[in-house]
Short mmCIF file of C-alpha atoms in Angstrom, two decimals:
data_model
loop_
_atom_site.label_atom_id
_atom_site.label_comp_id
_atom_site.label_asym_id
_atom_site.label_seq_id
_atom_site.Cartn_x
_atom_site.Cartn_y
_atom_site.Cartn_z
CA MET A 1 0.02 0.00 -0.04
CA GLU A 2 1.33 3.36 -0.95
CA PHE A 3 2.13 5.73 2.01
CA ILE A 4 1.95 9.51 1.63
CA GLN A 5 3.69 11.59 4.26
CA SER A 6 3.90 15.03 2.74
CA LYS A 7 1.00 17.51 2.92
CA GLN A 8 2.51 19.09 -0.19
CA ASN A 9 2.03 15.86 -2.29
CA GLN A 10 0.23 16.90 -5.48
CA ARG A 11 -2.60 14.38 -5.09
CA ILE A 12 -3.24 15.48 -1.48
CA LYS A 13 -3.34 19.09 -2.67
CA ASP A 14 -5.78 18.23 -5.31
CA TRP A 15 -7.97 16.39 -2.94
CA ARG A 16 -8.00 19.26 -0.57
CA LYS A 17 -9.80 21.29 -3.30
CA LEU A 18 -12.70 18.93 -2.95
CA GLN A 19 -13.58 20.81 0.26
CA THR A 20 -15.13 23.53 -1.80
CA SER A 21 -18.11 23.38 -4.07
CA LYS A 22 -16.02 24.94 -6.94
CA GLY A 23 -13.34 22.23 -6.56
CA ARG A 24 -15.94 19.41 -6.56
CA ARG A 25 -17.70 20.80 -9.60
CA LYS A 26 -14.50 21.12 -11.53
CA THR A 27 -13.24 17.69 -11.00
CA GLN A 28 -16.67 15.95 -10.71
CA GLN A 29 -15.37 14.37 -7.49
CA TYR A 30 -16.28 14.52 -3.80
CA ILE A 31 -15.13 13.16 -0.41
CA ILE A 32 -17.06 10.82 1.91
CA GLU A 33 -15.93 10.24 5.41
CA GLY A 34 -16.23 7.35 7.87
CA GLN A 35 -16.70 3.67 7.74
CA HIS A 36 -20.50 3.66 7.64
CA LEU A 37 -20.74 5.72 4.42
CA ILE A 38 -17.95 3.77 2.78
CA GLU A 39 -19.70 0.51 3.56
CA GLU A 40 -22.90 1.94 2.11
CA ALA A 41 -21.04 3.17 -1.06
CA LEU A 42 -19.62 -0.30 -1.57
CA ARG A 43 -23.12 -1.77 -1.35
CA SER A 44 -24.44 0.90 -3.64
CA GLN A 45 -21.95 0.37 -6.43
CA VAL A 46 -20.76 4.03 -6.19
CA ASN A 47 -17.77 5.12 -8.22
CA LEU A 48 -15.20 4.87 -5.46
CA LEU A 49 -11.77 5.96 -6.75
CA THR A 50 -9.38 5.97 -3.83
CA ILE A 51 -9.63 5.17 -0.13
CA LEU A 52 -7.26 6.97 2.31
CA VAL A 53 -6.57 5.50 5.72
CA THR A 54 -4.45 6.16 8.74
CA GLN A 55 -2.26 3.78 10.62
CA LYS A 56 -4.75 3.85 13.53
CA PHE A 57 -7.63 2.92 11.21
CA LEU A 58 -5.61 0.04 9.77
CA GLU A 59 -5.11 -1.35 13.24
CA GLN A 60 -8.78 -1.11 14.22
CA VAL A 61 -9.98 -2.66 11.01
CA THR A 62 -8.13 -5.83 11.71
CA ASN A 63 -10.90 -6.47 14.31
CA GLN A 64 -13.51 -6.13 11.60
CA PRO A 65 -12.69 -8.97 9.13
CA VAL A 66 -15.89 -8.49 7.09
CA PHE A 67 -15.23 -4.80 6.34
CA LYS A 68 -11.55 -5.51 5.75
CA GLN A 69 -12.41 -8.32 3.31
CA GLN A 70 -14.87 -5.90 1.46
CA LEU A 71 -12.17 -3.33 1.15
CA MET A 72 -9.59 -5.68 -0.15
CA ALA A 73 -11.96 -7.42 -2.47
CA SER A 74 -13.16 -4.12 -3.96
CA GLY A 75 -9.86 -3.63 -5.75
CA ILE A 76 -10.09 0.10 -5.03
CA GLU A 77 -6.79 2.00 -4.64
CA MET A 78 -5.91 2.36 -0.90
CA ILE A 79 -3.37 4.76 0.33
CA GLU A 80 -2.01 5.25 3.80
CA VAL A 81 -1.65 8.86 5.04
CA THR A 82 -0.40 10.51 8.21
CA ASN A 83 -2.88 11.74 10.85
CA GLU A 84 -1.90 15.28 9.78
CA ILE A 85 -2.91 14.70 6.19
CA MET A 86 -6.08 12.93 7.24
CA ALA A 87 -7.01 15.92 9.50
CA SER A 88 -6.31 18.33 6.60
CA LEU A 89 -8.81 16.43 4.41
CA THR A 90 -11.67 15.81 6.70
CA MET A 91 -14.35 18.20 7.79
CA THR A 92 -15.45 16.35 10.90
CA GLU A 93 -13.95 17.16 14.20
CA THR A 94 -13.19 13.59 15.20
CA SER A 95 -12.12 11.68 12.12
CA GLN A 96 -12.37 7.88 12.11
CA GLY A 97 -9.22 7.78 10.07
CA VAL A 98 -10.84 6.65 6.78
CA LEU A 99 -12.21 8.55 3.90
CA ALA A 100 -12.83 7.98 0.15
CA ILE A 101 -12.63 10.02 -3.02
CA VAL A 102 -15.75 9.39 -5.13
CA GLY A 103 -16.55 10.25 -8.71
CA MET A 104 -19.86 11.91 -9.21
CA ASN A 105 -22.54 10.12 -11.18
CA PRO A 106 -24.02 12.30 -13.80
CA LEU A 107 -26.84 13.86 -11.91
CA GLY A 108 -30.27 13.25 -13.20
CA GLN A 109 -29.14 11.47 -16.39
CA VAL A 110 -30.97 8.35 -15.15
CA SER A 111 -34.35 9.89 -15.34
CA GLN A 112 -34.58 13.14 -17.29
CA LYS A 113 -38.01 11.95 -18.03
CA LEU A 114 -39.59 11.29 -14.59
CA ASN A 115 -40.93 7.74 -14.54
CA GLY A 116 -42.23 7.52 -11.04
CA ASP A 117 -45.32 8.86 -9.25
CA TYR A 118 -43.90 10.23 -6.01
CA TYR A 119 -41.24 13.05 -6.02
CA LEU A 120 -40.01 15.45 -3.33
CA LEU A 121 -38.90 18.89 -4.72
CA CYS A 122 -36.49 20.79 -2.53
CA ASP A 123 -36.69 24.59 -3.30
CA SER A 124 -33.89 26.81 -1.94
CA ILE A 125 -33.15 24.50 1.05
CA GLN A 126 -30.06 26.18 2.56
CA ASP A 127 -29.24 24.13 5.61
CA PRO A 128 -26.99 21.08 4.57
CA GLY A 129 -28.45 18.90 7.48
CA ASN A 130 -32.03 19.68 6.24
CA LEU A 131 -31.21 18.76 2.60
CA GLY A 132 -29.51 15.57 3.51
CA THR A 133 -32.30 14.57 5.95
CA MET A 134 -34.91 15.18 3.37
CA ILE A 135 -33.14 12.96 0.89
CA ARG A 136 -32.83 10.25 3.49
CA THR A 137 -36.54 10.52 4.40
CA ALA A 138 -37.57 10.48 0.75
CA ASP A 139 -35.56 7.27 0.40
CA ALA A 140 -37.21 5.74 3.53
CA ALA A 141 -40.68 6.70 2.39
CA GLY A 142 -40.14 4.92 -0.93
CA PHE A 143 -40.36 8.06 -3.07
CA ASP A 144 -39.20 7.84 -6.74
CA GLY A 145 -36.80 10.58 -6.64
CA VAL A 146 -35.81 14.04 -5.28
CA LEU A 147 -35.90 17.08 -7.46
CA ILE A 148 -33.30 19.68 -6.39
CA GLY A 149 -34.21 23.15 -7.55
CA GLU A 150 -32.44 26.44 -7.68
CA GLY A 151 -31.05 28.05 -4.42
CA CYS A 152 -30.26 24.72 -2.61
CA VAL A 153 -26.96 24.18 -0.77
CA ASP A 154 -24.49 22.10 -2.77
CA LEU A 155 -25.54 18.42 -2.77
CA TYR A 156 -21.91 17.29 -2.33
CA ASN A 157 -21.29 19.33 0.75
CA ASP A 158 -19.91 17.02 3.43
CA LYS A 159 -22.83 17.76 5.84
CA VAL A 160 -25.34 16.99 3.21
CA ILE A 161 -23.70 13.76 2.47
CA ARG A 162 -23.37 12.76 6.10
CA SER A 163 -27.03 13.59 6.77
CA THR A 164 -28.30 11.46 3.84
CA GLN A 165 -26.55 8.41 5.61
CA GLY A 166 -26.01 7.01 2.17
CA SER A 167 -29.51 7.56 0.83
CA LEU A 168 -28.14 9.86 -1.92
CA TRP A 169 -27.09 6.62 -3.81
CA HIS A 170 -30.55 4.95 -3.41
CA LEU A 171 -32.78 7.07 -5.52
CA PRO A 172 -32.48 9.44 -8.44
CA LEU A 173 -31.54 13.02 -7.43
CA ILE A 174 -32.32 15.42 -10.22
CA GLN A 175 -30.67 18.87 -9.96
CA GLU A 176 -31.71 21.29 -12.56
CA ASN A 177 -32.72 24.90 -12.93
CA ASN A 178 -36.43 25.49 -12.04
CA SER A 179 -37.72 25.81 -15.65
CA THR A 180 -36.20 22.45 -16.66
CA LEU A 181 -37.70 20.76 -13.58
CA MET A 182 -41.04 22.28 -14.52
CA THR A 183 -40.74 20.89 -18.09
CA TYR A 184 -40.05 17.45 -16.58
CA ILE A 185 -43.02 17.60 -14.32
CA ALA A 186 -45.37 18.93 -17.05
CA ASP A 187 -44.24 16.15 -19.36
CA ARG A 188 -45.16 13.55 -16.84
CA GLN A 189 -48.46 15.39 -16.06
CA LEU A 190 -47.76 15.11 -12.33
CA PRO A 191 -49.80 17.27 -10.01
CA VAL A 192 -47.74 19.63 -7.84
CA TYR A 193 -48.50 20.30 -4.10
CA ALA A 194 -46.60 23.16 -2.49
CA THR A 195 -46.53 23.77 1.14
CA ALA A 196 -47.93 27.24 2.09
CA LEU A 197 -49.48 29.22 4.83
CA HIS A 198 -52.72 28.05 6.43
CA GLN A 199 -54.98 30.83 5.11
CA GLU A 200 -54.53 29.85 1.50
CA ALA A 201 -54.09 26.16 1.75
CA LYS A 202 -55.76 22.66 2.22
CA SER A 203 -54.90 20.38 5.03
CA TYR A 204 -52.49 17.66 3.70
CA ARG A 205 -54.72 15.02 5.20
CA ASN A 206 -57.22 15.57 2.38
CA LEU A 207 -54.64 14.77 -0.17
CA ALA A 208 -53.34 11.36 0.96
CA GLY A 209 -53.20 8.90 -1.79
CA GLN A 210 -52.47 11.36 -4.45
CA LYS A 211 -49.40 10.84 -6.63
CA GLY A 212 -47.47 13.93 -7.50
CA VAL A 213 -44.68 16.33 -6.58
CA LEU A 214 -44.41 17.63 -3.09
CA VAL A 215 -42.68 21.11 -2.86
CA LEU A 216 -40.96 22.17 0.37
CA GLY A 217 -39.25 25.53 0.48
CA ASN A 218 -36.61 27.62 2.12
CA GLU A 219 -36.16 27.52 5.96
CA ALA A 220 -36.96 31.22 6.46
CA LYS A 221 -39.07 32.15 3.45
CA GLY A 222 -40.93 29.04 2.51
CA VAL A 223 -41.74 27.98 -1.04
CA SER A 224 -40.77 30.66 -3.61
CA SER A 225 -43.43 32.40 -5.71
CA ASN A 226 -42.33 30.64 -8.88
CA TRP A 227 -43.25 27.19 -7.37
CA LEU A 228 -46.31 28.54 -5.67
CA LYS A 229 -47.63 29.77 -9.05
CA PHE A 230 -46.64 26.50 -10.70
CA ALA A 231 -48.38 24.38 -8.06
CA ASP A 232 -51.82 22.74 -8.62
CA GLU A 233 -52.70 22.90 -4.98
CA LYS A 234 -51.32 24.45 -1.81
CA ILE A 235 -51.27 22.45 1.32
CA TYR A 236 -50.41 22.86 4.97
CA ILE A 237 -49.91 20.92 8.19
CA PRO A 238 -52.53 21.83 10.86
CA MET A 239 -50.68 22.63 14.12
CA PRO A 240 -52.70 22.58 17.31
CA GLY A 241 -49.92 23.91 19.43
CA ARG A 242 -48.15 27.20 19.82
CA ALA A 243 -45.16 26.81 17.56
CA GLU A 244 -45.31 29.06 14.51
CA SER A 245 -43.73 26.55 12.15
CA LEU A 246 -42.01 23.19 11.79
CA ASN A 247 -38.50 22.41 10.80
CA VAL A 248 -38.63 21.91 7.08
CA ALA A 249 -37.16 18.36 7.21
CA VAL A 250 -39.67 17.39 9.93
CA ALA A 251 -42.54 18.87 7.75
CA ALA A 252 -41.25 16.92 4.68
CA GLY A 253 -41.28 13.69 6.75
CA ILE A 254 -44.84 14.18 8.02
CA LEU A 255 -46.06 14.84 4.52
CA MET A 256 -44.11 12.03 2.73
CA PHE A 257 -45.20 9.37 5.24
CA ALA A 258 -48.79 10.49 5.17
CA TRP A 259 -48.69 10.11 1.38
CA SER A 260 -46.72 6.98 1.46
CA GLU A 261 -48.82 5.32 4.14
CA GLU A 262 -52.03 5.91 2.37
CA SER A 263 -51.06 5.29 -1.12
CA LYS A 264 -48.37 2.70 -1.12
CA MET A 265 -48.67 0.60 1.94
CA LEU A 266 -52.40 -0.01 2.51
CA MET B 1 -27.57 53.09 28.49
CA GLU B 2 -24.40 51.58 30.04
CA PHE B 3 -21.60 50.96 27.62
CA ILE B 4 -18.94 48.22 28.38
CA GLN B 5 -15.74 48.33 26.35
CA SER B 6 -13.39 46.10 28.29
CA LYS B 7 -13.50 42.28 27.64
CA GLN B 8 -12.01 41.98 31.11
CA ASN B 9 -15.18 43.65 32.73
CA GLN B 10 -16.30 41.22 35.53
CA ARG B 11 -19.81 40.85 34.28
CA ILE B 12 -18.71 40.03 30.82
CA LYS B 13 -16.33 37.45 32.14
CA ASP B 14 -19.25 35.94 34.17
CA TRP B 15 -21.46 35.83 31.20
CA ARG B 16 -18.75 34.17 29.13
CA LYS B 17 -19.00 31.24 31.56
CA LEU B 18 -22.57 30.71 30.35
CA GLN B 19 -21.11 29.09 27.24
CA THR B 20 -20.49 25.93 29.17
CA SER B 21 -23.03 23.51 30.64
CA LYS B 22 -21.23 23.89 34.07
CA GLY B 23 -21.39 27.62 34.11
CA ARG B 24 -25.14 27.51 33.26
CA ARG B 25 -25.95 25.08 35.90
CA LYS B 26 -24.01 26.99 38.61
CA THR B 27 -25.63 30.32 37.90
CA GLN B 28 -28.99 29.09 36.64
CA GLN B 29 -28.74 31.34 33.64
CA TYR B 30 -28.22 30.91 29.91
CA ILE B 31 -27.83 33.00 26.78
CA ILE B 32 -30.22 33.46 23.91
CA GLU B 33 -29.13 34.96 20.66
CA GLY B 34 -30.89 37.05 17.92
CA GLN B 35 -33.94 39.21 17.60
CA HIS B 36 -36.40 36.34 16.80
CA LEU B 37 -35.67 34.48 20.04
CA ILE B 38 -35.72 37.69 22.10
CA GLU B 39 -39.15 38.65 20.59
CA GLU B 40 -40.38 35.14 21.56
CA ALA B 41 -39.04 35.42 25.07
CA LEU B 42 -40.72 38.70 25.51
CA ARG B 43 -44.01 37.15 24.36
CA SER B 44 -43.56 34.18 26.63
CA GLN B 45 -42.83 36.06 29.80
CA VAL B 46 -39.43 34.50 30.26
CA ASN B 47 -37.17 35.67 32.92
CA LEU B 48 -35.07 38.10 30.74
CA LEU B 49 -32.36 39.66 32.89
CA THR B 50 -30.11 41.69 30.70
CA ILE B 51 -30.02 42.53 26.95
CA LEU B 52 -26.67 43.18 25.27
CA VAL B 53 -26.53 45.11 21.99
CA THR B 54 -23.99 46.53 19.67
CA GLN B 55 -23.86 49.92 18.07
CA LYS B 56 -24.85 48.40 14.71
CA PHE B 57 -27.84 46.66 16.14
CA LEU B 58 -28.95 49.91 17.71
CA GLU B 59 -28.85 51.60 14.36
CA GLN B 60 -30.75 48.84 12.72
CA VAL B 61 -33.45 48.64 15.27
CA THR B 62 -34.48 52.22 14.75
CA ASN B 63 -36.11 50.91 11.55
CA GLN B 64 -38.13 48.52 13.67
CA PRO B 65 -40.37 50.70 15.90
CA VAL B 66 -42.45 47.86 17.14
CA PHE B 67 -39.54 45.70 18.38
CA LYS B 68 -37.69 48.90 19.85
CA GLN B 69 -40.84 49.81 21.67
CA GLN B 70 -41.26 46.33 23.08
CA LEU B 71 -37.56 46.44 24.38
CA MET B 72 -37.93 49.81 25.88
CA ALA B 73 -41.27 49.04 27.55
CA SER B 74 -40.03 45.76 28.95
CA GLY B 75 -37.87 47.68 31.44
CA ILE B 76 -35.12 45.03 31.08
CA GLU B 77 -31.53 46.23 31.69
CA MET B 78 -29.85 47.04 28.33
CA ILE B 79 -26.10 47.37 27.81
CA GLU B 80 -24.17 48.44 24.90
CA VAL B 81 -21.04 46.38 24.18
CA THR B 82 -18.26 46.54 21.58
CA ASN B 83 -18.39 44.19 18.57
CA GLU B 84 -15.42 42.31 20.03
CA ILE B 85 -17.29 41.58 23.33
CA MET B 86 -20.43 40.57 21.38
CA ALA B 87 -18.20 38.14 19.34
CA SER B 88 -16.77 36.69 22.56
CA LEU B 89 -20.19 35.86 23.92
CA THR B 90 -22.04 34.64 20.82
CA MET B 91 -21.75 31.01 19.50
CA THR B 92 -23.19 31.79 16.04
CA GLU B 93 -20.77 32.75 13.29
CA THR B 94 -22.74 35.76 12.15
CA SER B 95 -24.17 37.59 15.16
CA GLN B 96 -27.07 39.99 14.79
CA GLY B 97 -25.49 42.03 17.48
CA VAL B 98 -28.10 41.33 20.09
CA LEU B 99 -28.29 38.68 22.79
CA ALA B 100 -29.94 38.30 26.20
CA ILE B 101 -29.11 36.69 29.52
CA VAL B 102 -31.98 34.63 30.83
CA GLY B 103 -32.71 33.21 34.26
CA MET B 104 -33.79 29.58 34.17
CA ASN B 105 -37.24 28.61 35.18
CA PRO B 106 -37.07 25.81 37.62
CA LEU B 107 -37.38 22.88 35.24
CA GLY B 108 -40.33 20.56 35.70
CA GLN B 109 -41.68 22.38 38.81
CA VAL B 110 -44.75 23.22 36.98
CA SER B 111 -45.84 19.80 36.50
CA GLN B 112 -44.05 17.19 38.66
CA LYS B 113 -47.32 15.41 38.45
CA LEU B 114 -48.03 15.00 34.78
CA ASN B 115 -51.44 16.35 34.06
CA GLY B 116 -51.79 15.92 30.29
CA ASP B 117 -52.35 13.03 28.05
CA TYR B 118 -49.60 13.37 25.43
CA TYR B 119 -45.95 13.36 26.16
CA LEU B 120 -42.73 12.95 24.21
CA LEU B 121 -39.84 11.36 26.07
CA CYS B 122 -36.30 12.01 24.85
CA ASP B 123 -33.95 9.19 25.86
CA SER B 124 -30.18 9.94 25.35
CA ILE B 125 -30.73 12.39 22.52
CA GLN B 126 -27.25 13.63 21.81
CA ASP B 127 -27.48 16.01 18.94
CA PRO B 128 -28.48 19.49 19.95
CA GLY B 129 -30.33 20.15 16.72
CA ASN B 130 -32.36 17.04 17.21
CA LEU B 131 -33.36 17.72 20.77
CA GLY B 132 -34.38 21.35 20.04
CA THR B 133 -36.31 20.28 16.85
CA MET B 134 -38.14 17.52 18.79
CA ILE B 135 -39.22 20.12 21.51
CA ARG B 136 -40.33 22.40 18.58
CA THR B 137 -42.35 19.61 16.98
CA ALA B 138 -43.90 18.55 20.27
CA ASP B 139 -45.06 22.13 20.65
CA ALA B 140 -46.45 22.25 17.14
CA ALA B 141 -48.28 18.98 17.54
CA GLY B 142 -50.05 20.21 20.73
CA PHE B 143 -48.30 17.74 23.09
CA ASP B 144 -48.53 18.44 26.77
CA GLY B 145 -44.86 18.33 27.57
CA VAL B 146 -41.54 16.87 26.84
CA LEU B 147 -39.78 14.58 29.37
CA ILE B 148 -36.08 14.71 29.06
CA GLY B 149 -34.41 11.62 30.34
CA GLU B 150 -30.79 10.61 31.15
CA GLY B 151 -28.01 11.00 28.58
CA CYS B 152 -29.59 13.93 26.69
CA VAL B 153 -27.39 16.87 25.63
CA ASP B 154 -27.81 20.02 27.87
CA LEU B 155 -31.11 21.63 27.23
CA TYR B 156 -29.56 25.10 27.47
CA ASN B 157 -26.97 24.45 24.88
CA ASP B 158 -27.15 27.30 22.38
CA LYS B 159 -27.87 24.94 19.43
CA VAL B 160 -30.72 23.32 21.36
CA ILE B 161 -32.30 26.62 22.17
CA ARG B 162 -31.81 27.93 18.63
CA SER B 163 -33.46 24.73 17.19
CA THR B 164 -36.47 25.02 19.46
CA GLN B 165 -37.16 28.42 17.88
CA GLY B 166 -38.70 29.51 21.25
CA SER B 167 -40.80 26.40 21.81
CA LEU B 168 -38.84 25.62 25.01
CA TRP B 169 -40.97 28.38 26.65
CA HIS B 170 -44.30 27.03 25.34
CA LEU B 171 -44.72 23.66 27.08
CA PRO B 172 -43.42 22.00 30.25
CA LEU B 173 -39.99 20.41 29.87
CA ILE B 174 -39.39 17.93 32.60
CA GLN B 175 -35.81 16.95 32.93
CA GLU B 176 -35.17 14.17 35.57
CA ASN B 177 -33.40 10.91 36.05
CA ASN B 178 -35.12 7.97 34.47
CA SER B 179 -36.43 6.40 37.69
CA THR B 180 -38.16 9.74 38.67
CA LEU B 181 -39.69 10.00 35.23
CA MET B 182 -41.01 6.45 35.49
CA THR B 183 -42.65 7.25 38.76
CA TYR B 184 -44.45 10.37 37.29
CA ILE B 185 -45.60 8.21 34.38
CA ALA B 186 -46.73 5.37 36.59
CA ASP B 187 -48.67 7.82 38.90
CA ARG B 188 -50.60 9.11 35.89
CA GLN B 189 -51.05 5.55 34.48
CA LEU B 190 -50.06 6.68 31.02
CA PRO B 191 -49.15 3.90 28.60
CA VAL B 192 -45.64 4.10 27.15
CA TYR B 193 -44.80 3.46 23.55
CA ALA B 194 -41.13 2.95 22.66
CA THR B 195 -39.85 2.97 19.14
CA ALA B 196 -38.08 -0.23 18.29
CA LEU B 197 -36.98 -2.38 15.47
CA HIS B 198 -39.42 -3.76 12.99
CA GLN B 199 -39.25 -7.43 14.12
CA GLU B 200 -40.49 -6.90 17.58
CA ALA B 201 -42.87 -3.96 17.18
CA LYS B 202 -46.30 -2.87 15.92
CA SER B 203 -46.82 -0.34 13.22
CA TYR B 204 -47.51 3.10 14.72
CA ARG B 205 -50.64 3.33 12.50
CA ASN B 206 -52.40 0.95 14.72
CA LEU B 207 -52.00 3.13 17.65
CA ALA B 208 -53.11 6.52 16.49
CA GLY B 209 -55.60 7.96 18.98
CA GLN B 210 -53.90 6.58 22.05
CA LYS B 211 -52.87 8.90 24.76
CA GLY B 212 -49.57 8.10 26.37
CA VAL B 213 -45.85 8.66 26.29
CA LEU B 214 -43.89 8.31 23.20
CA VAL B 215 -40.27 7.27 23.69
CA LEU B 216 -37.51 8.16 21.10
CA GLY B 217 -33.95 7.20 21.68
CA ASN B 218 -30.42 7.75 20.91
CA GLU B 219 -29.29 8.60 17.34
CA ALA B 220 -27.10 5.51 16.97
CA LYS B 221 -28.37 3.10 19.55
CA GLY B 222 -32.07 3.73 19.65
CA VAL B 223 -34.17 3.48 22.90
CA SER B 224 -32.17 2.10 25.87
CA SER B 225 -33.08 -1.18 27.43
CA ASN B 226 -34.43 0.49 30.58
CA TRP B 227 -37.16 2.24 28.55
CA LEU B 228 -37.80 -0.73 26.26
CA LYS B 229 -38.45 -2.79 29.34
CA PHE B 230 -40.65 -0.11 30.93
CA ALA B 231 -42.73 0.32 27.71
CA ASP B 232 -46.20 -1.18 27.37
CA GLU B 233 -45.87 -1.47 23.64
CA LYS B 234 -43.09 -1.33 21.05
CA ILE B 235 -43.84 0.62 17.82
CA TYR B 236 -42.12 1.13 14.50
CA ILE B 237 -42.53 3.24 11.31
CA PRO B 238 -42.80 1.03 8.29
CA MET B 239 -40.33 2.13 5.60
CA PRO B 240 -41.07 1.03 2.06
CA GLY B 241 -37.70 2.41 0.76
CA ARG B 242 -34.08 1.50 1.12
CA ALA B 243 -32.94 3.78 4.03
CA GLU B 244 -32.12 1.80 7.15
CA SER B 245 -33.57 4.38 9.48
CA LEU B 246 -34.96 7.90 9.84
CA ASN B 247 -33.45 10.84 11.57
CA VAL B 248 -34.79 10.77 15.07
CA ALA B 249 -36.47 14.27 14.97
CA VAL B 250 -38.11 13.29 11.64
CA ALA B 251 -39.45 10.00 13.23
CA ALA B 252 -40.68 11.95 16.21
CA GLY B 253 -42.52 14.35 13.94
CA ILE B 254 -44.24 11.53 11.96
CA LEU B 255 -45.31 9.74 15.13
CA MET B 256 -46.53 12.84 16.99
CA PHE B 257 -48.38 14.14 14.07
CA ALA B 258 -50.04 10.79 13.42
CA TRP B 259 -51.24 10.72 17.01
CA SER B 260 -52.15 14.36 17.10
CA GLU B 261 -54.10 14.09 13.93
CA GLU B 262 -56.14 11.22 14.96
CA SER B 263 -56.72 12.06 18.51
CA LYS B 264 -56.87 15.80 18.85
CA MET B 265 -58.03 17.21 15.63
CA LEU B 266 -60.69 15.12 14.12
#
């Protein structure tokens, strides 16, 4: 196994650029951290290019013959690096001593024509934890894909990836500008339900069992006017308590599981 | 208005100690940041002790006569501080230039005997954003209180408070050791539903309309064995997709709104 000791090594310097959205876009690569995500990536046939490990991780992994065997059998390039290099590449405070460089799959290529019945649309979701959690929940609810509209945080941000817990590899993620997404939706003739304020909207409970696209909007501003105009119906979640609003990922979960429950499972 | 310029001022030094759980416990005080939380605190008759502002905030607030009037009318001590002092007290990266020192209400005193029908119990919730979001969602769903068991992150952590969006002042939060909480629950004869793995549990959809205590557990380990043993019933959320699990705050939202919807609103 190759061993890199210098932080000035050219490959290390190149990989460090993957910490920015610009660097990721340019090279079409991103970083995933930790054993759990790498296991999930191996299962999901993701394009893993290189795995970097520290001495300490190599010692620990000897106690995990299954994972070690998976790594070895994968044939993926493995490189040992110093703790200092690992720390310079990771975004988490307490690194497990293992990360991987991943090649992006061409986003959305799989299904430029939407071919499912249930989609979540994220409109200007700014918090990486929220976007990642929404993708994870859409996966859990059995949705057919997540449409990522304008104004969202970079999908390959490390916190987004961590929050998806690997779900980003389980269902189509289609990131396009809003007008392209609207064309896809119109082609498929899917009804669009946008979350909105109480006064102007129907309770989501009246809509269970409908196929369509569920639009959730920005944490502070809600769904943008473009999507509100495009929507066939505006829906809201009745809240008997005193809170003014719900966290957007929680709201998405309540809505997706209400739909899923009625329409797919009963 | 008093103006403090020195970071070595004794009051500033004392307030800086509120950034740690130990400092907060000792003084029974905590810090809230930003205009939105302070407005919510003013509405909720929270024990606001002192408000600290920067010059920049004072300039901005002249454009907000309603908020300014509220601040003035409240009679709460206001102190102007330098940007440097403000930065040394805030935990957020981009401070709005306003924060407040708050006296804790005695936790749980209000309702040592539970007097409602719907409670969320947080068991070893470690992520501050999750705990805060769960309190916010319990408030939105009209739950009667949140029981905070052993192993949870400090309730007065700045990220917890920020994630509650002020809901921590809207409903009783009862933080006790597990055996005390179990006594409260037994006294009230409330059934306890713990989330668990599929194999051993009932779908939550069979339980809508039940009053009781809903137990959600640690992000990695789930509900602890103590609470699983104490539970009358184990429940799970059926997931048609490929994700192995849901984020705990999302799961709490789906469960609370399913209960709330069936039992309180129809």
